[in-house]
Amino acid sequence: MSAIVASGVSKTYRNGVQALRDVSLAVERGEIFGLLGANGAGKTTLVKVLLDLVRPSSGTTSLLDVSSRRTAARRRVGYLPEDHRFPDYHTAQSALLFYAGLSGVAPSAARPRAESLLSEVGLDDVARSKVRGFSKGMKQRLGLAQALIAEPDILFLDEPTDGIDPVGRAQIREMLEAQRRAGKTIFLNSHLLSEVEQLCDRVGILSRGQLVRVGTVAELTQTDRSLQVTLSQPPGDALVGELARAFGTARASGGCNVDLVLERDEQIDAVVDFLRARGIGLRGLSSKRQSLEEVFLDSVKAGGPAPAAPDANASPDANGAGASR
Amino acid sequence: MTVFLALIGDVWREARDKRVVWVLALFSLAIVVSFGSLSFTPVDVDAALRGAAQRLGELQLRPMGLRGTMSSSRPVSCTIGGPRAPTPEDDFPLGIDGLRLLDLSFDDMRQLDALCVARRAFQQRIENGEAAAAPATSTTPIGPDVHRTCLEAHFLEAGFSPVIVRSVGDAGRRFVVGAGAEHPLELRGACEVSWFFHSFSTTLDGTSQAEFLAQLQAGVAERFAGFFGVLILLGMFASALPDLLQKGRFDLLLARPVGRVRLILFKYLGALLFVLLLWTILFTGCCVALGVATGFWRFGLIGCALTCTLVFGAIYPVTMLVGAATRHVTLASLAGLMAWGLEGVVRTLRTMMEHGQIGGGERWKPLVDVAYWILPKSSDLAVLNQSILARDYLSAAGATRLMGGAVEVNWWFAGGTTALFAAAMVAFTCVYVARRDW
């Protein structure tokens, strides 16, 4: 049973912006799934559709096998929206107790949980201070705590480390790792590719509302039979020419390195034999990978420019989305 | 239940965070303290009876319940004898406890005639639902029965009960008034009131102790809670929904297992409960303070907390609806105030049309009627407050006298249509919020 399922989801806002186009996706239980996309690609809309904050034009979504349209689907869900705002009359503690109450957690159970979470996110010293005096980083930490207060099975996090210093980011990554170890499913929207690379089991790339790539980081960054060969000496043009004639594509890539593109995996042995036969020492042999950033940029370029996001300050009647994307 | 309590708690926390609620609380405390500082010193019944005779030329009727008086002063010169105890020669029924007699002798009967005509004109105007106007004069001769009725009405209005008036002698200039004090608290001019722990004192000339207390509490219920309070609370809660629906804040709520309709409904109920609690505390405080200070333990004012809350509960959803649609706090507040004001205008128009005071009003009457049926009935509910208080402090006759010409109101219709209006506005808000993408 998948934790999160989106099936053929499309969303066109009332102002005509097509935010999602036939997105299908399944996130397994206990998995950390990272969603990448340029601004306006539809990442937030997809999360909002999954949480029923935005109603899809077509398609269906479910959480833990319960249709997102049903209130019960959100019973075991925690959500940290991008640019979230807490009512400024709350203290850190009262805010957590309030959100716990909305999730149906009794105050007696919520109180110790809130204290523990505030301690985990480093806000225990300001637990009784009003939120209005908090910095952006403190609010972000509190946001993460509110997402975790009801001990959810699925976490939707939209830019969870936004505005947080590197030390805080490391702490949050550690918290998310702990959630993964506890078997929780995490759906992560982030611009920080390094964060996604470190945390996520699988990554999806959304471009112009379409899910263009999905896979593990290793799968996405793997290029087809590209091989980097490190020699004992810099390759001359003659050697590169011979390699090209023997195996197809070859080019010097600086220093003692030669990049090869093979047609079949079996050709790797032939390459080794080829070099040994010419008395050339072999210092290294690795399959060549793209960085996640390169994969992301390639995918976005292939998808074309992203549509303009609706104006965040637009009148609510001007479009159906407000600034929800 | 946990969800409900969480949302109610949130509404109250939000309200407590606003400074204006503390201003309201401070005013409320001042009112409770001022009630606790009251004390009454009764005046002798004979003095009250004599005072009533001396005020014979002063007409004071209530065309609109406790809201105001219709008064006129006419010179009436008469010689007052007594008060005295009845004797067998007076031929008054025996067995009426505390009956005192007063001898009145009029020098100029034309003055008494004019008084009788003015009184009749006042009563006719009240029956027709007209506001205060200069009483008419008449040259029609007035008979002795009319004189007796006029004098009887005057002493009944002064709070005496029973009242028997006899004409003495042939000239029709002399009368003996027999007046009992069945309800001493209802005697007008029979009491001195002290404020702020005897710092200020005044004699209640034109009103009785019971009427004074009912009017005082009606002032708190209508003017403070029903007007000033509603204004402040509307302003205070007007920002609640636009703030709630802010991007980033509403998301945090919608991601919880709570339906949108429930969120809006509980938010509304939270505000309503807050207002009900506020007025219940204030009104209970007033009643207790008054009881401790004067020994009058009456709790009718607490019932007014319900009507005051109902008025707020009917206007606030308009603010919610406009607040949800525009996310504009000022517009939301103005919409609530406009609905409130419109109700007053429609009610006045309707009354004027019913009395033919607007030329060609028949054409618009159906439209005005429909508007009246739809809109909340805060004016009618104010009359209900008066009625509750009048019945709390006065005898049935005294309450009727005090309420005077107040329009008869069908409470079920007034309360029911007001509640329906509120329910419709809340439903519109819920539908709007439920259907939108956030």
Tab-separated table of N, CA and C in Angstrom, chain A residues 69-150:
chain	number	residue	atom	x	y	z
A	69	ARG	N	-9.984	13.817	-0.455
A	69	ARG	CA	-11.173	14.647	-0.286
A	69	ARG	C	-11.828	14.418	1.076
A	70	ARG	N	-11.492	13.298	1.688
A	70	ARG	CA	-12.098	13.005	2.989
A	70	ARG	C	-11.234	13.568	4.107
A	71	THR	N	-11.922	14.136	5.110
A	71	THR	CA	-11.219	14.733	6.248
A	71	THR	C	-10.330	13.700	6.934
A	72	ALA	N	-10.792	12.458	6.958
A	72	ALA	CA	-10.051	11.403	7.645
A	72	ALA	C	-8.664	11.187	7.044
A	73	ALA	N	-8.494	11.569	5.763
A	73	ALA	CA	-7.192	11.378	5.108
A	73	ALA	C	-6.106	12.200	5.791
A	74	ARG	N	-6.496	13.301	6.438
A	74	ARG	CA	-5.507	14.188	7.048
A	74	ARG	C	-5.277	13.876	8.529
A	75	ARG	N	-5.866	12.774	8.970
A	75	ARG	CA	-5.750	12.425	10.388
A	75	ARG	C	-4.301	12.090	10.763
A	76	ARG	N	-3.560	11.518	9.820
A	76	ARG	CA	-2.194	11.099	10.156
A	76	ARG	C	-1.173	11.842	9.301
A	77	VAL	N	-1.470	13.131	9.098
A	77	VAL	CA	-0.625	13.950	8.226
A	77	VAL	C	-0.112	15.177	8.975
A	78	GLY	N	1.147	15.510	8.751
A	78	GLY	CA	1.708	16.764	9.252
A	78	GLY	C	2.144	17.585	8.063
A	79	TYR	N	1.958	18.903	8.137
A	79	TYR	CA	2.259	19.744	6.975
A	79	TYR	C	2.965	21.017	7.417
A	80	LEU	N	4.063	21.287	6.773
A	80	LEU	CA	4.751	22.559	6.983
A	80	LEU	C	4.699	23.324	5.671
A	81	PRO	N	3.796	24.312	5.559
A	81	PRO	CA	3.713	25.053	4.294
A	81	PRO	C	4.868	26.039	4.149
A	82	GLU	N	5.093	26.403	2.913
A	82	GLU	CA	6.071	27.461	2.655
A	82	GLU	C	5.429	28.772	3.113
A	83	ASP	N	6.203	29.672	3.649
A	83	ASP	CA	5.682	30.980	4.098
A	83	ASP	C	4.511	30.831	5.061
A	84	HIS	N	4.628	29.906	5.987
A	84	HIS	CA	3.528	29.739	6.936
A	84	HIS	C	3.509	30.909	7.920
A	85	ARG	N	2.334	31.128	8.469
A	85	ARG	CA	2.174	32.217	9.444
A	85	ARG	C	1.442	31.678	10.650
A	86	PHE	N	2.003	31.941	11.812
A	86	PHE	CA	1.313	31.556	13.039
A	86	PHE	C	0.535	32.764	13.555
A	87	PRO	N	-0.614	32.522	14.173
A	87	PRO	CA	-1.312	33.641	14.803
A	87	PRO	C	-0.380	34.256	15.844
A	88	ASP	N	-0.154	35.560	15.749
A	88	ASP	CA	0.898	36.132	16.598
A	88	ASP	C	0.500	36.282	18.060
A	89	TYR	N	-0.772	35.951	18.374
A	89	TYR	CA	-1.163	36.016	19.785
A	89	TYR	C	-0.810	34.733	20.531
A	90	HIS	N	-0.309	33.749	19.787
A	90	HIS	CA	0.055	32.484	20.428
A	90	HIS	C	1.491	32.532	20.937
A	91	THR	N	1.739	31.764	21.987
A	91	THR	CA	3.119	31.481	22.365
A	91	THR	C	3.509	30.218	21.609
A	92	ALA	N	4.799	29.900	21.641
A	92	ALA	CA	5.243	28.684	20.939
A	92	ALA	C	4.481	27.472	21.493
A	93	GLN	N	4.346	27.430	22.805
A	93	GLN	CA	3.699	26.271	23.421
A	93	GLN	C	2.204	26.223	23.105
A	94	SER	N	1.532	27.392	23.247
A	94	SER	CA	0.077	27.385	23.016
A	94	SER	C	-0.236	27.082	21.544
A	95	ALA	N	0.652	27.519	20.642
A	95	ALA	CA	0.431	27.221	19.218
A	95	ALA	C	0.471	25.711	18.992
A	96	LEU	N	1.457	25.066	19.599
A	96	LEU	CA	1.565	23.610	19.421
A	96	LEU	C	0.347	22.901	20.021
A	97	LEU	N	-0.090	23.369	21.190
A	97	LEU	CA	-1.257	22.730	21.823
A	97	LEU	C	-2.509	22.952	20.980
A	98	PHE	N	-2.600	24.137	20.366
A	98	PHE	CA	-3.748	24.449	19.506
A	98	PHE	C	-3.792	23.502	18.303
A	99	TYR	N	-2.643	23.372	17.618
A	99	TYR	CA	-2.621	22.496	16.431
A	99	TYR	C	-2.794	21.024	16.822
A	100	ALA	N	-2.289	20.684	17.996
A	100	ALA	CA	-2.500	19.306	18.467
A	100	ALA	C	-3.987	19.062	18.696
A	101	GLY	N	-4.648	20.061	19.284
A	101	GLY	CA	-6.096	19.955	19.527
A	101	GLY	C	-6.865	19.785	18.229
A	102	LEU	N	-6.447	20.544	17.200
A	102	LEU	CA	-7.126	20.426	15.903
A	102	LEU	C	-6.928	19.041	15.291
A	103	SER	N	-5.832	18.409	15.643
A	103	SER	CA	-5.596	17.056	15.134
A	103	SER	C	-6.249	16.009	16.020
A	104	GLY	N	-6.943	16.478	17.052
A	104	GLY	CA	-7.674	15.554	17.913
A	104	GLY	C	-6.836	14.972	19.034
A	105	VAL	N	-5.661	15.570	19.291
A	105	VAL	CA	-4.821	15.069	20.384
A	105	VAL	C	-5.268	15.743	21.684
A	106	ALA	N	-5.543	14.936	22.685
A	106	ALA	CA	-6.014	15.476	23.962
A	106	ALA	C	-4.911	16.309	24.614
A	107	PRO	N	-5.279	17.386	25.335
A	107	PRO	CA	-4.262	18.249	25.953
A	107	PRO	C	-3.290	17.489	26.848
A	108	SER	N	-3.792	16.463	27.551
A	108	SER	CA	-2.904	15.731	28.461
A	108	SER	C	-1.777	15.033	27.688
A	109	ALA	N	-2.090	14.576	26.482
A	109	ALA	CA	-1.063	13.911	25.667
A	109	ALA	C	-0.234	14.936	24.906
A	110	ALA	N	-0.865	16.049	24.559
A	110	ALA	CA	-0.184	17.051	23.721
A	110	ALA	C	0.877	17.824	24.508
A	111	ARG	N	0.615	18.057	25.792
A	111	ARG	CA	1.516	18.913	26.574
A	111	ARG	C	2.955	18.346	26.636
A	112	PRO	N	3.132	17.086	27.063
A	112	PRO	CA	4.516	16.568	27.095
A	112	PRO	C	5.142	16.473	25.707
A	113	ARG	N	4.300	16.168	24.717
A	113	ARG	CA	4.789	16.066	23.337
A	113	ARG	C	5.294	17.443	22.864
A	114	ALA	N	4.540	18.492	23.199
A	114	ALA	CA	4.925	19.851	22.802
A	114	ALA	C	6.250	20.237	23.460
A	115	GLU	N	6.376	19.917	24.737
A	115	GLU	CA	7.610	20.265	25.449
A	115	GLU	C	8.815	19.563	24.823
A	116	SER	N	8.601	18.286	24.502
A	116	SER	CA	9.695	17.512	23.918
A	116	SER	C	10.080	18.061	22.537
A	117	LEU	N	9.078	18.398	21.735
A	117	LEU	CA	9.353	18.913	20.392
A	117	LEU	C	10.036	20.280	20.448
A	118	LEU	N	9.568	21.126	21.370
A	118	LEU	CA	10.186	22.450	21.489
A	118	LEU	C	11.650	22.311	21.872
A	119	SER	N	11.915	21.334	22.691
A	119	SER	CA	13.296	21.080	23.081
A	119	SER	C	14.096	20.576	21.867
A	120	GLU	N	13.484	19.691	21.088
A	120	GLU	CA	14.172	19.133	19.913
A	120	GLU	C	14.522	20.206	18.887
A	121	VAL	N	13.606	21.159	18.691
A	121	VAL	CA	13.873	22.201	17.679
A	121	VAL	C	14.577	23.416	18.281
A	122	GLY	N	14.943	23.319	19.557
A	122	GLY	CA	15.722	24.377	20.197
A	122	GLY	C	14.917	25.609	20.553
A	123	LEU	N	13.639	25.418	20.855
A	123	LEU	CA	12.807	26.569	21.239
A	123	LEU	C	12.311	26.447	22.683
A	124	ASP	N	12.899	25.561	23.465
A	124	ASP	CA	12.390	25.362	24.828
A	124	ASP	C	12.566	26.609	25.695
A	125	ASP	N	13.578	27.426	25.376
A	125	ASP	CA	13.794	28.645	26.175
A	125	ASP	C	12.721	29.699	25.916
A	126	VAL	N	12.105	29.639	24.744
A	126	VAL	CA	11.125	30.678	24.394
A	126	VAL	C	9.720	30.072	24.277
A	127	ALA	N	9.520	28.955	24.962
A	127	ALA	CA	8.240	28.238	24.841
A	127	ALA	C	7.054	29.121	25.204
A	128	ARG	N	7.247	30.021	26.170
A	128	ARG	CA	6.127	30.852	26.615
A	128	ARG	C	6.210	32.273	26.072
A	129	SER	N	7.021	32.469	25.062
A	129	SER	CA	7.096	33.801	24.428
A	129	SER	C	6.134	33.846	23.254
A	130	LYS	N	5.597	35.060	23.014
A	130	LYS	CA	4.657	35.221	21.896
A	130	LYS	C	5.390	35.042	20.565
A	131	VAL	N	4.708	34.415	19.619
A	131	VAL	CA	5.290	34.119	18.309
A	131	VAL	C	5.666	35.408	17.571
A	132	ARG	N	4.949	36.510	17.888
A	132	ARG	CA	5.190	37.766	17.155
A	132	ARG	C	6.626	38.259	17.315
A	133	GLY	N	7.303	37.801	18.354
A	133	GLY	CA	8.680	38.238	18.565
A	133	GLY	C	9.707	37.286	17.967
A	134	PHE	N	9.267	36.269	17.255
A	134	PHE	CA	10.185	35.243	16.750
A	134	PHE	C	10.841	35.680	15.436
A	135	SER	N	12.086	35.238	15.242
A	135	SER	CA	12.763	35.458	13.959
A	135	SER	C	12.230	34.443	12.949
A	136	LYS	N	12.658	34.609	11.674
A	136	LYS	CA	12.169	33.696	10.640
A	136	LYS	C	12.596	32.254	10.927
A	137	GLY	N	13.856	32.135	11.372
A	137	GLY	CA	14.373	30.798	11.670
A	137	GLY	C	13.601	30.135	12.804
A	138	MET	N	13.275	30.936	13.834
A	138	MET	CA	12.527	30.380	14.981
A	138	MET	C	11.134	29.935	14.538
A	139	LYS	N	10.526	30.743	13.669
A	139	LYS	CA	9.186	30.376	13.184
A	139	LYS	C	9.251	29.093	12.356
A	140	GLN	N	10.354	28.967	11.603
A	140	GLN	CA	10.511	27.771	10.780
A	140	GLN	C	10.652	26.529	11.674
A	141	ARG	N	11.401	26.678	12.761
A	141	ARG	CA	11.565	25.555	13.693
A	141	ARG	C	10.215	25.212	14.338
A	142	LEU	N	9.494	26.261	14.693
A	142	LEU	CA	8.172	26.025	15.290
A	142	LEU	C	7.240	25.359	14.269
A	143	GLY	N	7.404	25.771	13.002
A	143	GLY	CA	6.596	25.164	11.930
A	143	GLY	C	6.840	23.676	11.834
A	144	LEU	N	8.096	23.304	11.954
A	144	LEU	CA	8.429	21.878	11.885
A	144	LEU	C	7.836	21.146	13.094
A	145	ALA	N	7.910	21.819	14.245
A	145	ALA	CA	7.357	21.198	15.463
A	145	ALA	C	5.851	20.996	15.330
A	146	GLN	N	5.148	21.994	14.768
A	146	GLN	CA	3.692	21.838	14.633
A	146	GLN	C	3.335	20.722	13.654
A	147	ALA	N	4.218	20.520	12.649
A	147	ALA	CA	3.953	19.445	11.693
A	147	ALA	C	4.099	18.076	12.356
A	148	LEU	N	4.942	18.039	13.403
A	148	LEU	CA	5.218	16.749	14.050
A	148	LEU	C	4.366	16.506	15.295
A	149	ILE	N	3.612	17.521	15.728
A	149	ILE	CA	2.960	17.449	17.042
A	149	ILE	C	1.980	16.274	17.175
A	150	ALA	N	1.323	15.921	16.072
A	150	ALA	CA	0.329	14.840	16.186
A	150	ALA	C	0.911	13.474	15.825
